[in-house]
mmCIF file of C-alpha atoms in Angstrom:
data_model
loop_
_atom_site.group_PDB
_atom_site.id
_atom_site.type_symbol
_atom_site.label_atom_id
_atom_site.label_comp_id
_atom_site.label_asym_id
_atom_site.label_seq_id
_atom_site.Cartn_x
_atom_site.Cartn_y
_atom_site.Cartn_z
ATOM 1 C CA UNK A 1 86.794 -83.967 -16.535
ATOM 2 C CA UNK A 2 87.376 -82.198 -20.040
ATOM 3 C CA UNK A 3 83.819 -82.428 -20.497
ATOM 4 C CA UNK A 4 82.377 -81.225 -17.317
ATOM 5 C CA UNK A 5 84.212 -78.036 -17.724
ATOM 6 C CA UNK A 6 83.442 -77.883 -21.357
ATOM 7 C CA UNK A 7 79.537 -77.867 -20.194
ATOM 8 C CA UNK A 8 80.426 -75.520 -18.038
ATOM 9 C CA UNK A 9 82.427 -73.079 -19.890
ATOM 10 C CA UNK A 10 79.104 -73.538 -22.586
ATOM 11 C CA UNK A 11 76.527 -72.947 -20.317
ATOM 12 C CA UNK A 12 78.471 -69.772 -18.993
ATOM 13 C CA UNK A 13 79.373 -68.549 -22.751
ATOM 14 C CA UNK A 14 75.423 -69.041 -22.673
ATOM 15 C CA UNK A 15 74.474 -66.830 -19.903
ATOM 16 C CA UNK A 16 76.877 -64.754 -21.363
ATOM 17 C CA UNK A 17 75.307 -64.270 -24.935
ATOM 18 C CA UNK A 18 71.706 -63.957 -23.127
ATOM 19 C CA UNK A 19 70.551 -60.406 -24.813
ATOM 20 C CA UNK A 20 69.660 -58.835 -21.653
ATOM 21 C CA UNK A 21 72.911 -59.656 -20.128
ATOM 22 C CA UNK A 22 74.781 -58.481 -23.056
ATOM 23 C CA UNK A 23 72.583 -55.251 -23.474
ATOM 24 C CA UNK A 24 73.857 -54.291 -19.476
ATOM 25 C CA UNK A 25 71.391 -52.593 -17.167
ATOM 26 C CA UNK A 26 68.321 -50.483 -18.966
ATOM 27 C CA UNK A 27 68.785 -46.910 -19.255
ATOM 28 C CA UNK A 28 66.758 -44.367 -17.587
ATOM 29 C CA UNK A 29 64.599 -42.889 -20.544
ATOM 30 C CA UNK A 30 61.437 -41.781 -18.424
ATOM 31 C CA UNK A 31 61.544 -37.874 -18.135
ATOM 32 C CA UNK A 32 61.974 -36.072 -14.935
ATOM 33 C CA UNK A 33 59.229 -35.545 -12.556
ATOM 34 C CA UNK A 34 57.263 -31.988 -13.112
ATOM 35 C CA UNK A 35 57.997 -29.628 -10.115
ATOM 36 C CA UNK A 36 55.545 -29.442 -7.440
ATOM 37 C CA UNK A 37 52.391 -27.370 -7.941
ATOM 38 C CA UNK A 38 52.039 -24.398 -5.840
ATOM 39 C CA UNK A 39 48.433 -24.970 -5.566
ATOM 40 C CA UNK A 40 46.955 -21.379 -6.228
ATOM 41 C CA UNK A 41 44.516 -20.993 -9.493
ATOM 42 C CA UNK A 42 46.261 -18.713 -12.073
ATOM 43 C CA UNK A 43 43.819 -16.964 -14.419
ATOM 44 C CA UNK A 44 44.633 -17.046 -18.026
ATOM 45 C CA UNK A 45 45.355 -13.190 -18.558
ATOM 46 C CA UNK A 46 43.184 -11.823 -21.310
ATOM 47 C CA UNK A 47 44.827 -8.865 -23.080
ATOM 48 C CA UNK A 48 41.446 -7.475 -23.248
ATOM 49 C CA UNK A 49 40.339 -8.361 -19.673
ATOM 50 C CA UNK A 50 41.464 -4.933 -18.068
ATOM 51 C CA UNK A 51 40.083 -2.588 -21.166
ATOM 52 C CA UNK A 52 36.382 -4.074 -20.509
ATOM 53 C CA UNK A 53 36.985 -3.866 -16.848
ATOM 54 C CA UNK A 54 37.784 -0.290 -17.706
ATOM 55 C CA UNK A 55 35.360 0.724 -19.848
ATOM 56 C CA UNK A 56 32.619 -0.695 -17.636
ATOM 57 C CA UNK A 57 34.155 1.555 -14.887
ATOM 58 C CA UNK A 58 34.145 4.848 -16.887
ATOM 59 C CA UNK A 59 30.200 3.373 -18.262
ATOM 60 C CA UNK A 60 28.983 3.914 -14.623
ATOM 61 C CA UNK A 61 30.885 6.775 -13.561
ATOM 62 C CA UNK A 62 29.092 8.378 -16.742
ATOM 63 C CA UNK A 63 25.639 7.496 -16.411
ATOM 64 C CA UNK A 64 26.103 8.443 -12.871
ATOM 65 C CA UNK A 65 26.988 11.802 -13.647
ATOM 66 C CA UNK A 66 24.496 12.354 -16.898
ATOM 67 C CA UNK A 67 21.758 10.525 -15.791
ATOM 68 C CA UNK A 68 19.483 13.518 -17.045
ATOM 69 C CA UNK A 69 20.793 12.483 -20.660
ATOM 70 C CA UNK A 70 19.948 8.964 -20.220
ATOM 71 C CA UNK A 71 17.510 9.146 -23.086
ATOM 72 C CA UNK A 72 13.665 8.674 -21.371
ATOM 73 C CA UNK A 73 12.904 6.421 -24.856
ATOM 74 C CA UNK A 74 12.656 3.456 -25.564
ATOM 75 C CA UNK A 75 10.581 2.313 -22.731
ATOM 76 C CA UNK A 76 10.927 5.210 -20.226
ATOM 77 C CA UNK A 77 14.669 4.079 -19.585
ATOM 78 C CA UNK A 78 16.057 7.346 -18.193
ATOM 79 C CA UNK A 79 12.882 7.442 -15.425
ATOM 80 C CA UNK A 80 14.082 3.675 -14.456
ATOM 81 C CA UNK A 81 17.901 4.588 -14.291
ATOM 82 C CA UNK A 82 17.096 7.368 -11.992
ATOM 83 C CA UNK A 83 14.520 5.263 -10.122
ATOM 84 C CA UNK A 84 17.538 2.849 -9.213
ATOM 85 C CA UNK A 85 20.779 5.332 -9.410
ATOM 86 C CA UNK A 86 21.743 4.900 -5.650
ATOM 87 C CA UNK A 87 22.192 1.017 -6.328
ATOM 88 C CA UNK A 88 24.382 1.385 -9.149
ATOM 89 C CA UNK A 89 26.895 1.545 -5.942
ATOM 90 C CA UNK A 90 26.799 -2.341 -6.072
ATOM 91 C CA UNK A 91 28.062 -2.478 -9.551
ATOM 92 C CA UNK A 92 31.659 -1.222 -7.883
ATOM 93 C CA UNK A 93 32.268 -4.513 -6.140
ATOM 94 C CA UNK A 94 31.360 -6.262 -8.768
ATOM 95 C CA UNK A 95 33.906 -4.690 -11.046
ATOM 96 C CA UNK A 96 36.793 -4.620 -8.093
ATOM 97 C CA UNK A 97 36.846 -8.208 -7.819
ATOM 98 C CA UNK A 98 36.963 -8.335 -11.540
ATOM 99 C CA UNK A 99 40.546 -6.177 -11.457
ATOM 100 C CA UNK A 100 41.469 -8.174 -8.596
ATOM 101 C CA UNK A 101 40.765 -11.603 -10.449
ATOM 102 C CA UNK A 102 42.698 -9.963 -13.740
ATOM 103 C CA UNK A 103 45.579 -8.910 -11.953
ATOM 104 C CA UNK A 104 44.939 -5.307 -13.910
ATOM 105 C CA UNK A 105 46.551 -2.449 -12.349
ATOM 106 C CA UNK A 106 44.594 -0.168 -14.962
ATOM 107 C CA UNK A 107 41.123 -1.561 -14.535
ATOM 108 C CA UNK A 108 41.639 -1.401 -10.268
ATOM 109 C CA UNK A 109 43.299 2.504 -10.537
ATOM 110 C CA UNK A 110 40.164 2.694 -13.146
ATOM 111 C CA UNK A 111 37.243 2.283 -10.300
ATOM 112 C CA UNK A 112 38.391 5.427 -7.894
ATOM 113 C CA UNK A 113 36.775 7.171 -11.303
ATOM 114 C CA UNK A 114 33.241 6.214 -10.217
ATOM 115 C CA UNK A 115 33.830 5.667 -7.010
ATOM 116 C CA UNK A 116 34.753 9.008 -6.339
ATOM 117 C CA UNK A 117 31.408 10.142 -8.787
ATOM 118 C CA UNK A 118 29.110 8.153 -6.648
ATOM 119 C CA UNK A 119 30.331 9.893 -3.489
ATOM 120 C CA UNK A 120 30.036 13.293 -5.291
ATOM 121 C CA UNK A 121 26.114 12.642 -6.366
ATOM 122 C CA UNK A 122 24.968 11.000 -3.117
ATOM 123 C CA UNK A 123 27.718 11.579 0.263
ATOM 124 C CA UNK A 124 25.411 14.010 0.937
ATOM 125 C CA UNK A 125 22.326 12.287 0.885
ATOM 126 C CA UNK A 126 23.983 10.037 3.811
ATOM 127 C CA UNK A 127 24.407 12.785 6.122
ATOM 128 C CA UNK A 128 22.729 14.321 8.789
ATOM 129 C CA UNK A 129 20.873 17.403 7.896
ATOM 130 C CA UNK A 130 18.463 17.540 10.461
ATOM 131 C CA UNK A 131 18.446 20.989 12.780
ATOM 132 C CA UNK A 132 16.514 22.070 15.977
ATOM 133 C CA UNK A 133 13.550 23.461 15.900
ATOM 134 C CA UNK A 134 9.820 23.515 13.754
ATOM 135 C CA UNK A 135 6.368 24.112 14.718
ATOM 136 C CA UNK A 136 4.500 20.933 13.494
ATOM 137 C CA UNK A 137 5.002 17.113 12.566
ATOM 138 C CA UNK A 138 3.900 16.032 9.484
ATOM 139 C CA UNK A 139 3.729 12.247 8.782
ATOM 140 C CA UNK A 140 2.614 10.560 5.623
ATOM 141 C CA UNK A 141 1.344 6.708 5.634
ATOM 142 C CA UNK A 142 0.140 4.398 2.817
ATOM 143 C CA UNK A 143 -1.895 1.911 5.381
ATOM 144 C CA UNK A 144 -2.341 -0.709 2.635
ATOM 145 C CA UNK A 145 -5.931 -1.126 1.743
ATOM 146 C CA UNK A 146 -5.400 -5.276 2.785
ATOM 147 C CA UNK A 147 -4.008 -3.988 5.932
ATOM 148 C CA UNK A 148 -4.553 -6.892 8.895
ATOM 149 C CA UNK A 149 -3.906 -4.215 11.687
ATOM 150 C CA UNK A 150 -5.621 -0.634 11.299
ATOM 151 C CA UNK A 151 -5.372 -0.492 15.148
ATOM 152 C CA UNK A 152 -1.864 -1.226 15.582
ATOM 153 C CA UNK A 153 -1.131 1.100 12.633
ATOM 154 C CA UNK A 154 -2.837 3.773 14.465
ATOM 155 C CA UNK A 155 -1.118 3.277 17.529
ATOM 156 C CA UNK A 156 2.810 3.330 15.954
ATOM 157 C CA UNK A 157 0.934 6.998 14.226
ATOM 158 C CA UNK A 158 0.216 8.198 17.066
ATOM 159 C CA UNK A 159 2.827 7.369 19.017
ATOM 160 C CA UNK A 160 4.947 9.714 16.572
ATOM 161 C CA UNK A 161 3.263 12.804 17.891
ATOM 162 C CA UNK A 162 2.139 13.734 14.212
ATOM 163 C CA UNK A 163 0.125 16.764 14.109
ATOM 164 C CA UNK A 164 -1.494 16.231 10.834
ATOM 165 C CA UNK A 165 -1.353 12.733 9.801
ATOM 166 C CA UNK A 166 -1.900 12.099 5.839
ATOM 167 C CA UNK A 167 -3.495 8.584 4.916
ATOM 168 C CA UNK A 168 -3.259 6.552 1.610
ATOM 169 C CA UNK A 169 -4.830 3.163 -0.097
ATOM 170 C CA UNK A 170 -7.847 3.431 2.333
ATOM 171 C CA UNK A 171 -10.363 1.083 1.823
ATOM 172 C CA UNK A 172 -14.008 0.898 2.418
ATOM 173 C CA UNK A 173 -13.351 -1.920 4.925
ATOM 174 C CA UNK A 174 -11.129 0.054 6.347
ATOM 175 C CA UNK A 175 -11.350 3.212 6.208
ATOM 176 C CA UNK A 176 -14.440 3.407 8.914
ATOM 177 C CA UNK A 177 -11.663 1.556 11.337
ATOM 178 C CA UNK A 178 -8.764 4.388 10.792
ATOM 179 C CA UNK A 179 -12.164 6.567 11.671
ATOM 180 C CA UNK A 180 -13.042 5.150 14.986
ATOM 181 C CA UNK A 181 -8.935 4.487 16.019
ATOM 182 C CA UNK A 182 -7.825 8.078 14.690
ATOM 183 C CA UNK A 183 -10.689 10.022 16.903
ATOM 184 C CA UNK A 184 -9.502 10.559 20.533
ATOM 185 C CA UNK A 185 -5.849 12.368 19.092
ATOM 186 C CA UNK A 186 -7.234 14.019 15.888
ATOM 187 C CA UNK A 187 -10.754 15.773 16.115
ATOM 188 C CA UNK A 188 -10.546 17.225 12.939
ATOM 189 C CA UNK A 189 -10.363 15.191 9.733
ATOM 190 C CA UNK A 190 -11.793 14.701 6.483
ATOM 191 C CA UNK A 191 -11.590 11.855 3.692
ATOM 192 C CA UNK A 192 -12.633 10.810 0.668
ATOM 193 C CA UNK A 193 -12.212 7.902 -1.521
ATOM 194 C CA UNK A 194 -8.725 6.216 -1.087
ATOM 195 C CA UNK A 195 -7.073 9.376 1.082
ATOM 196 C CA UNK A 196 -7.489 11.204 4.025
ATOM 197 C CA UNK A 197 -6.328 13.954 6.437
ATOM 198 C CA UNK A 198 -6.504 14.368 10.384
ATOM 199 C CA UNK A 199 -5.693 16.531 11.884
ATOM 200 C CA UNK A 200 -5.187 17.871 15.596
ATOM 201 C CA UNK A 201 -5.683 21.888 14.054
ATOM 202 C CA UNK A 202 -9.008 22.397 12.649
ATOM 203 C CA UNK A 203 -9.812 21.780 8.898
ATOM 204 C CA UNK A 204 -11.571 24.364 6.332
ATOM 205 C CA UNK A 205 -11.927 24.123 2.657
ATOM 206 C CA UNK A 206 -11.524 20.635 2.101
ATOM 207 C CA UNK A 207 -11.995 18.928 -0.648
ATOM 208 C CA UNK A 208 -10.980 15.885 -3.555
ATOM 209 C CA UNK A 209 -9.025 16.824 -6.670
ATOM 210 C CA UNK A 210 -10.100 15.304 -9.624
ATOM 211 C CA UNK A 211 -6.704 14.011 -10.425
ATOM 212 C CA UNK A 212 -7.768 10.794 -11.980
ATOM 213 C CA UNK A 213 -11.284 8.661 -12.347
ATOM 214 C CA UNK A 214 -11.553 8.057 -8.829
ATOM 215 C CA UNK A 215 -10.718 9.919 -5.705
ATOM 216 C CA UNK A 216 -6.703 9.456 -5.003
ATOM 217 C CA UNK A 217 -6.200 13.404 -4.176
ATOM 218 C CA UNK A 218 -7.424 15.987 -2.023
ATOM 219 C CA UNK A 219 -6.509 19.270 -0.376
ATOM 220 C CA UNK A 220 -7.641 20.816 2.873
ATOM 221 C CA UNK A 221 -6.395 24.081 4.795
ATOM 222 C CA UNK A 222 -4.875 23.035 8.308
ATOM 223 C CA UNK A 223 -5.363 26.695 10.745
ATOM 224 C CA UNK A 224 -2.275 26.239 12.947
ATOM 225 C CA UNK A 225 -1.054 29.056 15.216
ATOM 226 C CA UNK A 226 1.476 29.676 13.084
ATOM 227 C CA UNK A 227 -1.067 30.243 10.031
ATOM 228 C CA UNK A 228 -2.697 28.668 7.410
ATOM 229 C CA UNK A 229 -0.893 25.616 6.181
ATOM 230 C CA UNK A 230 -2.459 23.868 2.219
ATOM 231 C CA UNK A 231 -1.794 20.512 2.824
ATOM 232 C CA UNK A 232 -2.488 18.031 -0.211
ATOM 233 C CA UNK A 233 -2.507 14.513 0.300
ATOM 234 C CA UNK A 234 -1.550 12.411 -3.365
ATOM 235 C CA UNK A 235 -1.643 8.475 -4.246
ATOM 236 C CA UNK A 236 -0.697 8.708 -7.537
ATOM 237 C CA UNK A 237 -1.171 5.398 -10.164
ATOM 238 C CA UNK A 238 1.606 2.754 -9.869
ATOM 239 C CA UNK A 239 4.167 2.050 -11.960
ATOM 240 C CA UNK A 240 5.281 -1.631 -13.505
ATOM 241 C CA UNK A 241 8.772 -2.738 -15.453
ATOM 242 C CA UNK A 242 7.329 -5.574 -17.801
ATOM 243 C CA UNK A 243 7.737 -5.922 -21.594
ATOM 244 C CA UNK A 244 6.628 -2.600 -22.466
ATOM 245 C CA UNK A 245 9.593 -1.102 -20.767
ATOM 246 C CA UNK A 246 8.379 1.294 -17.113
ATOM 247 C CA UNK A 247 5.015 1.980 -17.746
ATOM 248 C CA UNK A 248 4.604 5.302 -16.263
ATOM 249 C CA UNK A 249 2.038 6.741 -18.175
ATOM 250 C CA UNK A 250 -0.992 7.094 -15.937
ATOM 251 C CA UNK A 251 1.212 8.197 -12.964
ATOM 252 C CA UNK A 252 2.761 11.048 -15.378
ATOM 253 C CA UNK A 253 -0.627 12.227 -16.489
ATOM 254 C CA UNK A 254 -1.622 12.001 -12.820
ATOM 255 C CA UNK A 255 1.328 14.025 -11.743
ATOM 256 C CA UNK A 256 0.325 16.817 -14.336
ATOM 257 C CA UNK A 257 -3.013 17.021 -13.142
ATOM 258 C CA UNK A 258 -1.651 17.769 -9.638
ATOM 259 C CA UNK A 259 0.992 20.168 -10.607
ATOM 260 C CA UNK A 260 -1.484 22.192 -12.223
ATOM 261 C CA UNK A 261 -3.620 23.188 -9.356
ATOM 262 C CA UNK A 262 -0.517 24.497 -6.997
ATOM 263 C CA UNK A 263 0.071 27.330 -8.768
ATOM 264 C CA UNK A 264 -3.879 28.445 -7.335
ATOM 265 C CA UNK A 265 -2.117 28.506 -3.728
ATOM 266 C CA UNK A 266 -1.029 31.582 -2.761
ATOM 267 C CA UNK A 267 2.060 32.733 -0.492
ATOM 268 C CA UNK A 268 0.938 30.300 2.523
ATOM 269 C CA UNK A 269 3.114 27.283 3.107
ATOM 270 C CA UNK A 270 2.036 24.245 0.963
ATOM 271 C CA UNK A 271 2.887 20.725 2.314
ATOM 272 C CA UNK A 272 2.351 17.557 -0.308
ATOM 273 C CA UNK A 273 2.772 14.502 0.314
ATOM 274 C CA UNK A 274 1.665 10.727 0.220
ATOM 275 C CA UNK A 275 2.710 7.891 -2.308
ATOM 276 C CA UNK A 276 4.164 9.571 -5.580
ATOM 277 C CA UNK A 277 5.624 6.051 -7.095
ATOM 278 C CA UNK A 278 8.315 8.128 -8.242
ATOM 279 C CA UNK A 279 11.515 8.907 -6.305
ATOM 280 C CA UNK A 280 12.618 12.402 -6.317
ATOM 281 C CA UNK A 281 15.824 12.015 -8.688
ATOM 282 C CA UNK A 282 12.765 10.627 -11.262
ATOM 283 C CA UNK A 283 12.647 13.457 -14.221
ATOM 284 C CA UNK A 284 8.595 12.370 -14.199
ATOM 285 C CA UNK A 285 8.747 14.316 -10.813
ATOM 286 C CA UNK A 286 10.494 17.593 -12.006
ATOM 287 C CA UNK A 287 6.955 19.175 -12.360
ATOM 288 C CA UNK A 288 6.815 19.336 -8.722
ATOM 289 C CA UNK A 289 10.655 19.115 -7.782
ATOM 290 C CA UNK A 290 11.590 22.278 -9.206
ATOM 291 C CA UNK A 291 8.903 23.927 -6.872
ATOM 292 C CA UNK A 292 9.068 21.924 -3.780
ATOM 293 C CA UNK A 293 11.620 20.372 -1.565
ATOM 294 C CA UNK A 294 11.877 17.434 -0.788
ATOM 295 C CA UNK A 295 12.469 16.858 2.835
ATOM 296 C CA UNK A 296 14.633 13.831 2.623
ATOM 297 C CA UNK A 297 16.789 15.109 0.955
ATOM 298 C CA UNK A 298 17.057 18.718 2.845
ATOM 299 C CA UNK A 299 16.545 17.914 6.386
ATOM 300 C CA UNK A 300 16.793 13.761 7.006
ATOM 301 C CA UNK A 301 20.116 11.595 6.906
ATOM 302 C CA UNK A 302 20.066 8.609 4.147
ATOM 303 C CA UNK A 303 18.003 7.943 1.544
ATOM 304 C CA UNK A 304 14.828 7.128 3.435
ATOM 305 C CA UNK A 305 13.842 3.888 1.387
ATOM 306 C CA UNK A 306 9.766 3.454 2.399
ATOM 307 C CA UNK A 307 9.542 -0.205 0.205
ATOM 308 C CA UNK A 308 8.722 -2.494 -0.133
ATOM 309 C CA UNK A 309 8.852 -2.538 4.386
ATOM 310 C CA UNK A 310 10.903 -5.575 5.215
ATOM 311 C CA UNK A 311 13.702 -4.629 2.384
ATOM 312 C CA UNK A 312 12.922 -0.786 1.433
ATOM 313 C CA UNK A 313 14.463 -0.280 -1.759
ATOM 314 C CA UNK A 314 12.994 2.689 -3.068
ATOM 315 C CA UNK A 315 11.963 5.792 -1.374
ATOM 316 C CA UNK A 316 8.404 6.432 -3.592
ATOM 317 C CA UNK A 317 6.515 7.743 -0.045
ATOM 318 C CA UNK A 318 7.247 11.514 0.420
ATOM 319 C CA UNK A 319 6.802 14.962 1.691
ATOM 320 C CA UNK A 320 7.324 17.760 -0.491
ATOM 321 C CA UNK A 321 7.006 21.500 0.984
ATOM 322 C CA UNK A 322 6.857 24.908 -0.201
ATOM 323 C CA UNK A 323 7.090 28.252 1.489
ATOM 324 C CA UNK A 324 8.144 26.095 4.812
ATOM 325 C CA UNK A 325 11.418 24.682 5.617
ATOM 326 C CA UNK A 326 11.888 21.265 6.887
ATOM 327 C CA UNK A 327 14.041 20.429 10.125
ATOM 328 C CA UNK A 328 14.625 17.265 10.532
ATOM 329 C CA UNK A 329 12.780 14.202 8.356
ATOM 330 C CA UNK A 330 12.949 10.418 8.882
ATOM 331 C CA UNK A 331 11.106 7.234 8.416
ATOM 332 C CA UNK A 332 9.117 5.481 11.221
ATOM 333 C CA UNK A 333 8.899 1.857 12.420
ATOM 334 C CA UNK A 334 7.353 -0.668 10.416
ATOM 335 C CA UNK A 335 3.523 -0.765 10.629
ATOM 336 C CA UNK A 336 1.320 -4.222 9.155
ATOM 337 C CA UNK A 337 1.648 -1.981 5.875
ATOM 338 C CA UNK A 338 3.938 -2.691 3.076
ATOM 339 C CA UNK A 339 4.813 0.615 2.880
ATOM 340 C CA UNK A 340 7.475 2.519 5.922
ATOM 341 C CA UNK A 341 5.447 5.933 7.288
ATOM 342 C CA UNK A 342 7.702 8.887 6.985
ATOM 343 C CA UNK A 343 7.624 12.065 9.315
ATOM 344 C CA UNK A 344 8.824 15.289 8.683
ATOM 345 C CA UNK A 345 8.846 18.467 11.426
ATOM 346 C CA UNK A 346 8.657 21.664 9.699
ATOM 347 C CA UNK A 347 9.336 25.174 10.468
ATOM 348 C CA UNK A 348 6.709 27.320 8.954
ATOM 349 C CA UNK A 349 8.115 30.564 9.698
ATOM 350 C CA UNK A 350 6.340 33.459 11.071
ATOM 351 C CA UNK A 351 2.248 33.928 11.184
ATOM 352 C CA UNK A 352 1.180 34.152 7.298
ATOM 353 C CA UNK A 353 -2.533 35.841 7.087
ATOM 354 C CA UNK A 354 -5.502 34.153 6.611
#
């Protein structure tokens, strides 16, 4: 008996001595469990993040304002900046969802400064300043010289009630079809290499303008009721953006050509239009803009973009008048032409003498 519970006693004095026994239960030494993740993405805050957000905001309000100091070299910048300046509007959202991603009160108070620039230069160029009223309808068409369609072209012309009806990029292929299309509604008419005229008033002194090599000018006298009217009709040489910066070279030397036989017109009413590859707001242009109106931007609603036709972009198809005042000027439905037509009614004030 003394030896069973002398066993016993030892093999619980074992269990006793067992280190994990003796030790107790293991302490908790794992740390405590992170708090739950909200789940939204916080941006590392860059103390510079709302300065350059800044600075790029006062950037475009400035070359906005002072795009005429934009200097025109290297590589014709200052023509392209003002050949693009109503886009510059999609730099804002750009830069407001760079505040907004910052978190930078400065940089988002920062963008009313351009905003508020960009609505000074061009709110009014988005609206209406059409009025009632004018004697004839000018329209103004580059037909594409690869155009598919002359005869559909000629019917959307027509169908705008144009009185004279100004024609660029004709081709010999073509040219003989705007002929035949363009004869029932306009009786008068006269072209000559890549332009042309018709007319539903009769035509006198018509003639090409030696402009450049080959014939992409003329001018003609249109006798309306309301008096003579000089109508030129211009294509002048495109333009490119490649490696050599926007080559406008031949287009400016075109321009300067044209510009120097208007001051031969005398008080009459001039109207001249057709594709200038320039905008209006291009300084290249100011030979003729600080003479002439342009009617988009005194009597239409918009900028007018002419192309290219399924996304206009630019607005380098125009009418520019003189000694007239435009009432109302728009573009027209899409033709099989890469370029939009524009229209512009004018009011050519009281009978000038012949």
């Amino acid at each position: 008996m003394a030896t069973t519970r002398t066993g016993a006693s030892t093999a619980r004095e074992g269990q006793a001595l067992t280190p994990d026994a003796a030790a107790g239960p293991p302490e908790d030494t794992q740390a405590p469990p992170a708090p739950p993740s909200s789940g939204r993405f916080r941006p590392r805050r860059s103390p510079y993040a709302g300065a350059v957000t800044t600075g790029l905001a006062v950037l475009l309000a400035a070359v906005v304002t002072a795009h005429d100091r934009v200097p025109d070299t290297p590589w014709h910048l200052g023509s392209l900046v003002e050949t693009l300046l109503p886009w510059t509007a999609l730099a804002i959202p750009a830069l407001t969802a760079a505040a907004l991603l910052r978190r930078s009160r400065v940089a988002t108070v920062s963008l009313l400064l351009p905003v508020t620039v960009w609505l000074t230069v061009f709110g009014g160029t988005l609206t209406d300043k059409s009025s009632p009223g004018g004697d004839l309808t000018v329209v103004s068409h580059n037909v594409n010289q690869d155009n598919p369609d002359p005869e559909g072209t000629v019917r959307g012309l027509v169908a705008s009630g144009a009185d004279v009806l100004a024609l660029v990029e004709l081709g010999p292929a073509t040219a003989p079809a705007y002929e035949r299309a363009l004869a029932p509604a306009y009786p008068y008419h006269f072209y000559e290499g890549t332009v042309g005229l018709w007319s539903t008033h009769p035509l006198r002194d018509a003639h090409s303008l030696p402009i450049m090599p080959w014939t992409r000018a003329m001018r003609a006298t249109v006798e309306t009721p309301e008096g003579p009217l000089a109508a030129y009709v211009v294509h002048l040489p495109s333009v490119r953006v490649n490696s050599a910066g926007f080559t406008t070279g031949a287009r400016d030397e075109a321009l300067r050509r044209l510009t120097a036989e208007l001051p031969a017109e005398d008080a009459r009413p001039v109207v001249v239009m057709g594709d200038f590859n320039g905008v209006g707001g291009d300084r290249a242009l100011r030979p003729l803009t600080r003479h002439f109106d342009e009617v988009q931007s005194t009597a239409g609603a918009g900028f007018g973009f002419t192309w290219p036709s399924r996304f206009p972009m630019v607005r380098i198809d125009q009418i520019f008048v003189k000694g007239a005042k435009a009432t109302s000027a728009r573009t027209l439905p899409a033709t099989a032409s890469d370029h939009l037509p524009v229209a512009a009614r004018l009011d050519l004030g009281p009978a000038a003498p012949a």
